[in-house]
mmCIF file of C-alpha atoms in Angstrom:
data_model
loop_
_atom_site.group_PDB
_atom_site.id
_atom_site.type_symbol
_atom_site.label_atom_id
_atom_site.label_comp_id
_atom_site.label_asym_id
_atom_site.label_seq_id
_atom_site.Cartn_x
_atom_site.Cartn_y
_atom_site.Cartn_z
ATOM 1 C CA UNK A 1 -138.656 -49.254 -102.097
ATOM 2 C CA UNK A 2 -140.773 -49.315 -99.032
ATOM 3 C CA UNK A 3 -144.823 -49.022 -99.641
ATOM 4 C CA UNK A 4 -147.978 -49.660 -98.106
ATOM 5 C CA UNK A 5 -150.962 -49.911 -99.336
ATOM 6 C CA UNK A 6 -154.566 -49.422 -97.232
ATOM 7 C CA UNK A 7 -157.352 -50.957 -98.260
ATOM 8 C CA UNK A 8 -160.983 -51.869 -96.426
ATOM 9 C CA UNK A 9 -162.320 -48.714 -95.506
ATOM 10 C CA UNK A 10 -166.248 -47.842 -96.431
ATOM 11 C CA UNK A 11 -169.626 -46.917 -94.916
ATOM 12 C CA UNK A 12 -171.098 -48.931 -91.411
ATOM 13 C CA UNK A 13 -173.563 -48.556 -89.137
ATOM 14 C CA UNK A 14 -172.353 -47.752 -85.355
ATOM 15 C CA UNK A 15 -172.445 -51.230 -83.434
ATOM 16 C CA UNK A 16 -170.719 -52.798 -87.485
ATOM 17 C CA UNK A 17 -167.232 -53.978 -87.923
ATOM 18 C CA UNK A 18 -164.239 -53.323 -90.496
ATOM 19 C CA UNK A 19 -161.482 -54.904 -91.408
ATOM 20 C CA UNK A 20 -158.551 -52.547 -92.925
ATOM 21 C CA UNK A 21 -155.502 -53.853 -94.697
ATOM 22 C CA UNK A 22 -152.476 -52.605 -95.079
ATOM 23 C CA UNK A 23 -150.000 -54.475 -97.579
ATOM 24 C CA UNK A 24 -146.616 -53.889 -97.021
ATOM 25 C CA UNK A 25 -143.925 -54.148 -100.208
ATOM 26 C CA UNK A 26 -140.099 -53.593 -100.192
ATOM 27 C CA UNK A 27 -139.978 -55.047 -96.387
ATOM 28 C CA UNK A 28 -140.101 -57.698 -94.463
ATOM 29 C CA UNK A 29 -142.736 -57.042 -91.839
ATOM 30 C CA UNK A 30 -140.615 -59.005 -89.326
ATOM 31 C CA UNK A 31 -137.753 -56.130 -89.448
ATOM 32 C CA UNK A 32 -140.436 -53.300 -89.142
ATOM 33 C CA UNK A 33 -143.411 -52.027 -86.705
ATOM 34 C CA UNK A 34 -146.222 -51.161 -88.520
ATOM 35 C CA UNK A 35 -148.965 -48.574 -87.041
ATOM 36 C CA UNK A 36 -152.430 -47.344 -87.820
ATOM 37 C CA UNK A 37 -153.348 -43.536 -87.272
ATOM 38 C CA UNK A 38 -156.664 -42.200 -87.841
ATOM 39 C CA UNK A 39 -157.711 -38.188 -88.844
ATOM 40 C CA UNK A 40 -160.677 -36.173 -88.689
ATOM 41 C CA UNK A 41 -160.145 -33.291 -90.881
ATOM 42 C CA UNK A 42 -159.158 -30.142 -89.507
ATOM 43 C CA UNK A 43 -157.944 -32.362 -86.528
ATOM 44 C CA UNK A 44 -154.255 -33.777 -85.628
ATOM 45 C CA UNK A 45 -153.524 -37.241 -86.544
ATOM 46 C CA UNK A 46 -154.391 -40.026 -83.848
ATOM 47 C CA UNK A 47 -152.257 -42.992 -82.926
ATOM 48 C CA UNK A 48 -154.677 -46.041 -83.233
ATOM 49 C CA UNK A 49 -152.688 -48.979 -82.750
ATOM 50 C CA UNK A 50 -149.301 -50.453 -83.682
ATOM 51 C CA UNK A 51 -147.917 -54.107 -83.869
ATOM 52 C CA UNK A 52 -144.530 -55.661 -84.096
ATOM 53 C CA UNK A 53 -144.832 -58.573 -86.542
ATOM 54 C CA UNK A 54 -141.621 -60.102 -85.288
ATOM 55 C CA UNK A 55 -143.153 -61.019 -81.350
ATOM 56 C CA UNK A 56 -146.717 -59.953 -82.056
ATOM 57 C CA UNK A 57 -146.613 -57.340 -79.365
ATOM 58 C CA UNK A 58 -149.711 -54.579 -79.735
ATOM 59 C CA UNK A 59 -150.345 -51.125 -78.166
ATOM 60 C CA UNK A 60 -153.639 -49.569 -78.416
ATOM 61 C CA UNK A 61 -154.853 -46.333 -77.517
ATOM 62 C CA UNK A 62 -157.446 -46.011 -74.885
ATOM 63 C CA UNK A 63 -160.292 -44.903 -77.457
ATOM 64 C CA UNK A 64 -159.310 -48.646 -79.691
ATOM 65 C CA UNK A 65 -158.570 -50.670 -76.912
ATOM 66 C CA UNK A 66 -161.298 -53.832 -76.425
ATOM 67 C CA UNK A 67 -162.866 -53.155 -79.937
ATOM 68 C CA UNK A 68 -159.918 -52.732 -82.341
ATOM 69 C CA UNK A 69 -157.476 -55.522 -82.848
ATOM 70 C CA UNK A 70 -154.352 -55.892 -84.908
ATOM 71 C CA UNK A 71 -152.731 -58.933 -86.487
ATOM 72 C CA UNK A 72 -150.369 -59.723 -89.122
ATOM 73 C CA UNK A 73 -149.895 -61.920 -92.220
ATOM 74 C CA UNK A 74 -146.229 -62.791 -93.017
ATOM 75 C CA UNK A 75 -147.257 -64.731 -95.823
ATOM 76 C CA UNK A 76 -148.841 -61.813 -97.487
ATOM 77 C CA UNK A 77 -147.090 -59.232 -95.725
ATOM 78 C CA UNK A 78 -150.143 -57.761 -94.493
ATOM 79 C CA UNK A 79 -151.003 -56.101 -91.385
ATOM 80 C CA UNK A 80 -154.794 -56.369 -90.526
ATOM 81 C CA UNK A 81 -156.743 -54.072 -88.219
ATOM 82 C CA UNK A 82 -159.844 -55.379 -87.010
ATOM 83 C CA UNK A 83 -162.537 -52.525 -85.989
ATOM 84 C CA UNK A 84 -165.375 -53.684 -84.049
ATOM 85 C CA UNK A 85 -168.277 -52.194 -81.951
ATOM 86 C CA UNK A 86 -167.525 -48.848 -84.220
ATOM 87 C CA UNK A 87 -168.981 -45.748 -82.862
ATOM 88 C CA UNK A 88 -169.813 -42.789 -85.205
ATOM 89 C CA UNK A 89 -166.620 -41.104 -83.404
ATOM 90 C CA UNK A 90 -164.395 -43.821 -85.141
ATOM 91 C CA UNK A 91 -165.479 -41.409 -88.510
ATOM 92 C CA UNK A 92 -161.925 -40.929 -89.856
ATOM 93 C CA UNK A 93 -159.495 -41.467 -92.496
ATOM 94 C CA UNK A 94 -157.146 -44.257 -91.692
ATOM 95 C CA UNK A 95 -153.759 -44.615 -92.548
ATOM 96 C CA UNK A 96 -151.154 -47.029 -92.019
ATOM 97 C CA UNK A 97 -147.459 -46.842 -90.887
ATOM 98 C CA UNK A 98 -144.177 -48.428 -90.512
ATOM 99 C CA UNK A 99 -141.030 -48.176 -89.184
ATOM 100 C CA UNK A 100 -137.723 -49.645 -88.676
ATOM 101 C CA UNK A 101 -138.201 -52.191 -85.709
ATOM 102 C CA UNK A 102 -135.774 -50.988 -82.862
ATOM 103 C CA UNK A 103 -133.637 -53.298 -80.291
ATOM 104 C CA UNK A 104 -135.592 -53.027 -77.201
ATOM 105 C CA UNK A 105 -138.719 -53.802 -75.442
ATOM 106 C CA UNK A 106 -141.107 -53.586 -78.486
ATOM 107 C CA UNK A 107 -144.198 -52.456 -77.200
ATOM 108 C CA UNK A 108 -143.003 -49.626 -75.397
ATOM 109 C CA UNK A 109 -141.546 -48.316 -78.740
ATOM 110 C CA UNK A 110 -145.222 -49.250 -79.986
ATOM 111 C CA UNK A 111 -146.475 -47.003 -77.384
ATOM 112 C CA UNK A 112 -144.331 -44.361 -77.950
ATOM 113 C CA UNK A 113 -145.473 -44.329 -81.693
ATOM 114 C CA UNK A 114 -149.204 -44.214 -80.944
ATOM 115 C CA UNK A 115 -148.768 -41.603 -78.721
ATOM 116 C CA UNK A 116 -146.458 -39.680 -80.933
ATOM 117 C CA UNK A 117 -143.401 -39.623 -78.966
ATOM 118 C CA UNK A 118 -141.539 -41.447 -81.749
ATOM 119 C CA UNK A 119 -142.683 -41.085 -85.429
ATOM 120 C CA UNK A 120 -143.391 -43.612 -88.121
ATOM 121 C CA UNK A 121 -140.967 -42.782 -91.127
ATOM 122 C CA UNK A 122 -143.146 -44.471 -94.214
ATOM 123 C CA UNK A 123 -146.814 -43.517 -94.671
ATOM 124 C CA UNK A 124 -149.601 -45.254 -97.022
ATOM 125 C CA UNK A 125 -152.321 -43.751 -98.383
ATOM 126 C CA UNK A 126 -155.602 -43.419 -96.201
ATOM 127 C CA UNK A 127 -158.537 -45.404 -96.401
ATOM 128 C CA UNK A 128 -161.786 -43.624 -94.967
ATOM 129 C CA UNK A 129 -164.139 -45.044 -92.760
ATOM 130 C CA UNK A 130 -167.515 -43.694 -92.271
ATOM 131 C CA UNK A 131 -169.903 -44.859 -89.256
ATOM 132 C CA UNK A 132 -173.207 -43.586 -89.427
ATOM 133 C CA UNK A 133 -175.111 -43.447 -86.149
#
């Protein structure tokens, strides 16, 4: 059974840095794209960030790009999401994503996830992240 699990969120002061986890199980990250998404409640779900593990490829949005950065473990079938430079704006519950990896140019399907032209089709739990100002 596919699962993922998010871990690292907590309290920071603006200017601080996060790191979030998200351990995938019942998968090999290499055949998926995994994807971060971030929501405010009483607001729609925002695309963060995604990352093919196979090639490495990222998409950011334009709100993560030059602060947020995603990597992945094979080894521990992890995805990471480094958050720095956070801004009280970054205030969200996190969540992270996956989805069958697609033949194609891989970041453009990335895009097309964090803008929510295609959708993810497993969901973890969220992990919240509060930046105080």
């Amino acid at each position: 059974e596919v699962q993922l699990q998010a871990s690292g969120g907590g309290l920071v002061q603006a200017g601080g840095s996060l790191r979030l986890s998200c351990a995938a199980s019942g998968f090999i990250l290499d055949d998926y794209v995994i994807g971060w998404a971030r929501q405010v409640p009483g607001k729609g779900r925002e695309g963060v960030g995604c990352i093919s593990p196979r090639n490495g490829r990222t998409y950011y949005s334009d709100s993560a790009k030059g602060r947020f950065t995603l990597s992945s473990d094979k080894p521990k079938n992890t995805v990471l999401l480094q958050m720095n430079s956070l801004k009280p704006e970054d205030t969200a519950v996190y969540s992270c994503a996956a989805v069958q990896l697609r033949p194609g140019d891989s970041q453009l399907f990335c895009l097309g996830l964090v803008k929510g032209i295609y959708d993810y089709d497993r969901w973890g739990q969220g992990t919240l992240v509060t930046v105080s100002s």
